[in-house]
């Protein structure tokens, strides 16, 4: 307290000057309409800018909540798509009765960890066994295929990225439906892959879409990428070609895990088939 009194005593002239300046400014503004209006207008502008900045900050802080909500809504919309349903058609007395049963269900998940610069890349997502996630399920983004689930915990799961030397998914050219396989190239470019083992009867074009086929663990028609370079494979009966992936793996924030409700039935029947061979 003593030091404060000494400080005020030492600079009393400055503080008196400051007080007189403030009082005179208040009187000047209060009793002059033009200056008063100008001051109020300037104050409103400053206040408005402060409110705008505060609103921007609030919006930024709530982005995660908004993105989570949007991802959930997108998953619900995907569940309603006809491509997510199985058509069970029965013909009886010239009457076609078609019932669409839900085959695919989509669950949204946040990307917690992701790598793109290794030979074998994995993605950690915020869903696990308690959410219905199981090993082998397909994973996509809003743009295209991401990979498949490999390890499942109660709350988290590990996805084997498409950027993995063992990732290989059945795919087809969107135009003529010629089937092949999409895999990651040897160059380790996170934007490029290969469509291989396509019949040499195919006539692919640069820029043609490459999508999942009905033989994959994904619904048919999910985008994988576009043909970016044509390249014959060793003069055999098959072609391979370079594609540019649709998914930008460096910017993954949200993904969708695909639950195929017929997967267990299909696996059981195929296991019996192998047993009878």
Coordinates of C-alpha atoms in Angstrom, one line a residue:
X1 CA 0.0 0.0 0.0
X2 CA 2.8 2.4 0.9
X3 CA 4.5 1.8 -2.4
X4 CA 1.2 2.5 -4.2
X5 CA 0.9 5.9 -2.4
X6 CA 4.5 6.7 -3.3
X7 CA 3.8 5.9 -6.9
X8 CA 0.7 8.1 -7.0
X9 CA 2.4 11.0 -5.3
X10 CA 5.4 10.8 -7.7
X11 CA 3.1 10.9 -10.8
X12 CA 0.2 13.0 -9.4
X13 CA 0.6 15.5 -12.2
X14 CA 0.1 12.9 -14.8
X15 CA -2.9 11.4 -13.2
X16 CA -4.5 14.8 -12.7
X17 CA -3.9 15.5 -16.4
X18 CA -5.5 12.2 -17.4
X19 CA -8.6 12.8 -15.2
X20 CA -9.1 16.3 -16.6
X21 CA -8.7 14.9 -20.2
X22 CA -11.3 12.3 -19.6
X23 CA -13.8 14.7 -17.9
X24 CA -13.4 17.2 -20.7
X25 CA -13.9 14.5 -23.3
X26 CA -17.1 13.4 -21.6
X27 CA -18.4 16.9 -21.5
X28 CA -17.4 17.6 -25.1
X29 CA -19.2 14.5 -26.3
X30 CA -22.3 14.8 -24.0
X31 CA -23.1 18.4 -25.0
X32 CA -22.3 18.3 -28.7
X33 CA -24.9 16.2 -30.7
X34 CA -22.6 15.6 -33.7
X35 CA -19.7 14.4 -31.6
X36 CA -22.1 12.3 -29.5
X37 CA -23.5 10.6 -32.6
X38 CA -20.1 10.0 -34.0
X39 CA -18.9 8.5 -30.7
X40 CA -22.0 6.2 -30.4
X41 CA -21.5 5.1 -34.0
X42 CA -17.8 4.3 -33.4
X43 CA -18.7 2.5 -30.2
X44 CA -21.3 0.4 -32.0
X45 CA -18.8 -0.5 -34.7
X46 CA -16.2 -1.6 -32.1
X47 CA -18.8 -3.5 -30.1
X48 CA -20.2 -5.1 -33.3
X49 CA -16.7 -6.3 -34.3
X50 CA -16.1 -7.7 -30.9
X51 CA -19.4 -9.6 -31.0
X52 CA -18.6 -10.9 -34.5
X53 CA -15.1 -12.1 -33.4
X54 CA -16.7 -13.7 -30.3
X55 CA -19.3 -15.5 -32.5
X56 CA -16.5 -16.7 -34.9
X57 CA -14.6 -18.1 -31.9
X58 CA -17.8 -19.8 -30.6
X59 CA -18.5 -21.3 -34.0
X60 CA -14.9 -22.6 -34.3
X61 CA -15.1 -24.2 -30.8
X62 CA -18.3 -25.9 -31.8
X63 CA -17.0 -27.2 -35.1
X64 CA -16.4 -30.7 -33.7
X65 CA -19.9 -31.0 -32.4
X66 CA -21.3 -29.8 -35.7
X67 CA -19.1 -32.2 -37.7
X68 CA -20.1 -35.1 -35.5
X69 CA -23.8 -34.3 -36.1
X70 CA -23.3 -34.0 -39.8
X71 CA -21.4 -37.3 -40.0
X72 CA -24.2 -39.0 -38.1
X73 CA -26.9 -37.5 -40.4
X74 CA -24.9 -38.6 -43.5
X75 CA -24.7 -42.2 -42.1
X76 CA -28.5 -42.2 -41.6
X77 CA -29.0 -40.9 -45.1
X78 CA -26.7 -43.7 -46.5
X79 CA -28.8 -46.2 -44.6
X80 CA -31.9 -45.1 -46.6
X81 CA -30.3 -45.4 -50.0
X82 CA -31.6 -48.2 -52.2
X83 CA -28.1 -49.4 -52.7
X84 CA -28.1 -50.3 -49.0
X85 CA -31.0 -52.6 -49.4
X86 CA -31.6 -56.1 -50.8
X87 CA -34.5 -56.6 -53.3
X88 CA -36.6 -59.6 -52.4
X89 CA -38.9 -60.0 -55.3
X90 CA -41.7 -62.6 -55.6
X91 CA -43.8 -63.1 -58.7
X92 CA -47.3 -64.6 -58.2
X93 CA -50.2 -64.4 -60.6
X94 CA -48.7 -61.7 -62.7
X95 CA -48.2 -59.5 -59.6
X96 CA -44.7 -58.3 -58.7
X97 CA -44.3 -57.7 -55.0
X98 CA -40.9 -56.3 -54.2
X99 CA -39.8 -55.8 -50.6
X100 CA -36.5 -54.0 -49.9
X101 CA -34.7 -55.4 -46.9
X102 CA -31.9 -53.5 -45.2
X103 CA -28.6 -55.2 -46.2
X104 CA -26.0 -52.5 -45.4
X105 CA -25.9 -50.3 -42.4
X106 CA -23.5 -47.3 -42.0
X107 CA -22.0 -46.2 -38.7
X108 CA -20.1 -42.9 -38.5
X109 CA -16.7 -42.7 -36.8
X110 CA -14.1 -40.1 -36.1
X111 CA -10.5 -40.7 -37.3
X112 CA -8.2 -40.5 -34.2
X113 CA -4.9 -41.5 -35.8
X114 CA -3.8 -42.0 -39.4
X115 CA -0.6 -42.7 -41.3
X116 CA 0.0 -42.4 -45.1
X117 CA 3.8 -42.5 -45.4
X118 CA 4.5 -46.1 -44.5
X119 CA 4.4 -49.3 -46.6
X120 CA 1.6 -50.6 -44.4
X121 CA -0.7 -47.8 -43.1
X122 CA -3.4 -48.1 -40.5
X123 CA -6.2 -45.8 -39.2
X124 CA -7.6 -45.7 -35.7
X125 CA -11.3 -44.8 -35.5
X126 CA -13.6 -43.9 -32.6
X127 CA -15.9 -47.0 -32.8
X128 CA -15.5 -50.5 -31.3
X129 CA -17.3 -53.7 -30.5
X130 CA -19.8 -52.0 -28.3
X131 CA -21.0 -50.1 -31.4
X132 CA -21.3 -53.3 -33.5
X133 CA -18.0 -53.1 -35.3
X134 CA -16.4 -56.4 -36.3
X135 CA -13.2 -57.5 -38.0
X136 CA -13.5 -57.5 -41.8
X137 CA -16.1 -54.7 -42.2
X138 CA -15.5 -52.2 -45.0
X139 CA -14.8 -48.6 -44.3
X140 CA -15.5 -45.6 -46.6
X141 CA -15.3 -41.8 -46.5
X142 CA -17.7 -39.3 -48.1
X143 CA -15.5 -39.5 -51.2
X144 CA -14.7 -43.2 -51.5
X145 CA -13.2 -46.4 -50.2
X146 CA -10.8 -46.2 -47.2
X147 CA -10.1 -49.7 -46.1
X148 CA -11.3 -52.6 -43.9
X149 CA -11.4 -53.2 -40.1
X150 CA -8.6 -55.4 -38.9
X151 CA -8.5 -55.1 -35.1
X152 CA -11.5 -54.3 -32.8
X153 CA -11.4 -53.1 -29.2
X154 CA -14.4 -52.2 -27.0
X155 CA -14.3 -48.5 -27.9
X156 CA -11.8 -48.2 -30.8
X157 CA -10.9 -50.1 -33.9
X158 CA -7.9 -50.3 -36.3
X159 CA -8.5 -50.0 -40.0
X160 CA -6.1 -51.5 -42.6
X161 CA -5.9 -48.6 -45.0
X162 CA -6.2 -48.9 -48.8
X163 CA -2.6 -47.6 -48.5
X164 CA -1.3 -51.0 -47.4
X165 CA 0.6 -53.6 -49.4
X166 CA -2.0 -56.3 -48.6
X167 CA -5.1 -54.3 -49.4
X168 CA -6.8 -55.6 -52.4
X169 CA -10.5 -54.9 -53.3
X170 CA -12.7 -56.2 -56.1
X171 CA -13.4 -53.3 -58.5
X172 CA -14.7 -52.5 -61.9
X173 CA -14.7 -49.9 -64.6
X174 CA -17.9 -47.9 -64.2
X175 CA -18.7 -47.7 -67.9
X176 CA -18.3 -51.3 -69.2
X177 CA -18.3 -53.2 -65.8
X178 CA -15.1 -55.0 -66.6
X179 CA -13.9 -56.4 -63.2
X180 CA -10.4 -56.3 -61.7
X181 CA -8.7 -55.5 -58.4
X182 CA -7.6 -52.3 -56.9
X183 CA -4.4 -52.3 -54.8
X184 CA -1.7 -49.8 -53.7
X185 CA 1.2 -49.3 -56.1
X186 CA 4.9 -49.8 -55.3
X187 CA 5.6 -46.1 -55.5
X188 CA 4.0 -45.5 -52.1
X189 CA 2.2 -42.4 -53.5
X190 CA -0.8 -41.9 -51.2
X191 CA -2.8 -40.5 -54.1
X192 CA -2.2 -43.3 -56.6
X193 CA -3.1 -47.0 -56.9
X194 CA -3.5 -49.7 -59.5
X195 CA -6.5 -51.4 -61.1
X196 CA -5.1 -54.8 -62.1
X197 CA -6.3 -58.1 -63.8
X198 CA -8.8 -56.4 -66.1
X199 CA -9.7 -58.3 -69.2
X200 CA -7.8 -57.0 -72.3
X201 CA -11.2 -56.7 -74.0
X202 CA -11.9 -53.7 -71.9
X203 CA -11.4 -50.3 -73.4
X204 CA -10.7 -48.0 -70.5
X205 CA -10.4 -44.3 -70.9
X206 CA -8.4 -41.7 -69.0
X207 CA -10.7 -40.1 -66.4
X208 CA -13.1 -43.1 -66.3
X209 CA -14.5 -43.9 -62.8
X210 CA -13.4 -47.0 -61.0
X211 CA -16.0 -48.3 -58.5
X212 CA -16.5 -51.3 -56.2
X213 CA -18.0 -54.4 -57.8
X214 CA -20.7 -56.7 -56.5
X215 CA -17.9 -59.2 -55.5
X216 CA -16.4 -56.8 -52.9
X217 CA -17.2 -56.5 -49.2
X218 CA -18.6 -53.0 -50.1
X219 CA -21.9 -52.2 -51.8
X220 CA -21.4 -52.1 -55.6
X221 CA -20.8 -48.6 -57.0
X222 CA -18.7 -47.1 -54.2
X223 CA -16.0 -44.8 -55.8
X224 CA -12.4 -45.9 -55.6
X225 CA -10.9 -43.4 -58.0
X226 CA -10.4 -42.5 -61.7
X227 CA -8.1 -44.0 -64.4
X228 CA -5.1 -41.7 -64.7
X229 CA -2.7 -43.8 -66.9
X230 CA -3.1 -46.8 -69.1
X231 CA -0.5 -49.5 -68.9
X232 CA -0.4 -53.0 -70.3
X233 CA 0.7 -55.9 -68.1
X234 CA 3.4 -58.0 -69.6
X235 CA 1.7 -58.8 -72.8
X236 CA -0.7 -61.3 -71.2
X237 CA -4.5 -61.6 -71.3
X238 CA -5.0 -58.9 -68.6
X239 CA -4.5 -55.1 -68.3
X240 CA -3.5 -53.0 -65.4
X241 CA -3.8 -49.2 -65.2
X242 CA -2.9 -46.5 -62.7
X243 CA -5.8 -44.8 -60.9
X244 CA -6.0 -41.6 -58.8
X245 CA -7.7 -42.4 -55.5
X246 CA -11.0 -40.6 -54.7
X247 CA -10.2 -40.4 -51.0
X248 CA -7.6 -37.9 -49.8
X249 CA -6.1 -39.9 -47.0
X250 CA -4.1 -36.9 -45.7
X251 CA -7.3 -35.1 -44.7
X252 CA -9.4 -37.9 -43.3
X253 CA -11.5 -36.7 -40.3
X254 CA -14.7 -38.9 -40.5
X255 CA -15.4 -42.3 -42.0
X256 CA -18.3 -44.7 -42.2
X257 CA -18.1 -48.4 -41.2
X258 CA -20.3 -50.6 -43.4
X259 CA -22.2 -53.4 -41.6
X260 CA -23.2 -56.1 -44.2
X261 CA -26.1 -57.9 -42.5
X262 CA -25.8 -60.9 -44.9
X263 CA -22.0 -61.3 -44.3
X264 CA -22.3 -64.1 -41.8
X265 CA -24.8 -66.0 -43.9
X266 CA -22.6 -65.7 -47.0
X267 CA -19.5 -66.7 -45.1
X268 CA -21.2 -69.8 -43.7
X269 CA -22.5 -70.9 -47.1
X270 CA -19.1 -70.4 -48.7
X271 CA -17.4 -72.3 -45.9
X272 CA -19.8 -75.3 -46.5
X273 CA -19.0 -75.0 -50.2
X274 CA -15.3 -75.3 -49.6
X275 CA -15.9 -78.2 -47.3
X276 CA -17.8 -80.2 -50.0
X277 CA -15.0 -79.6 -52.6

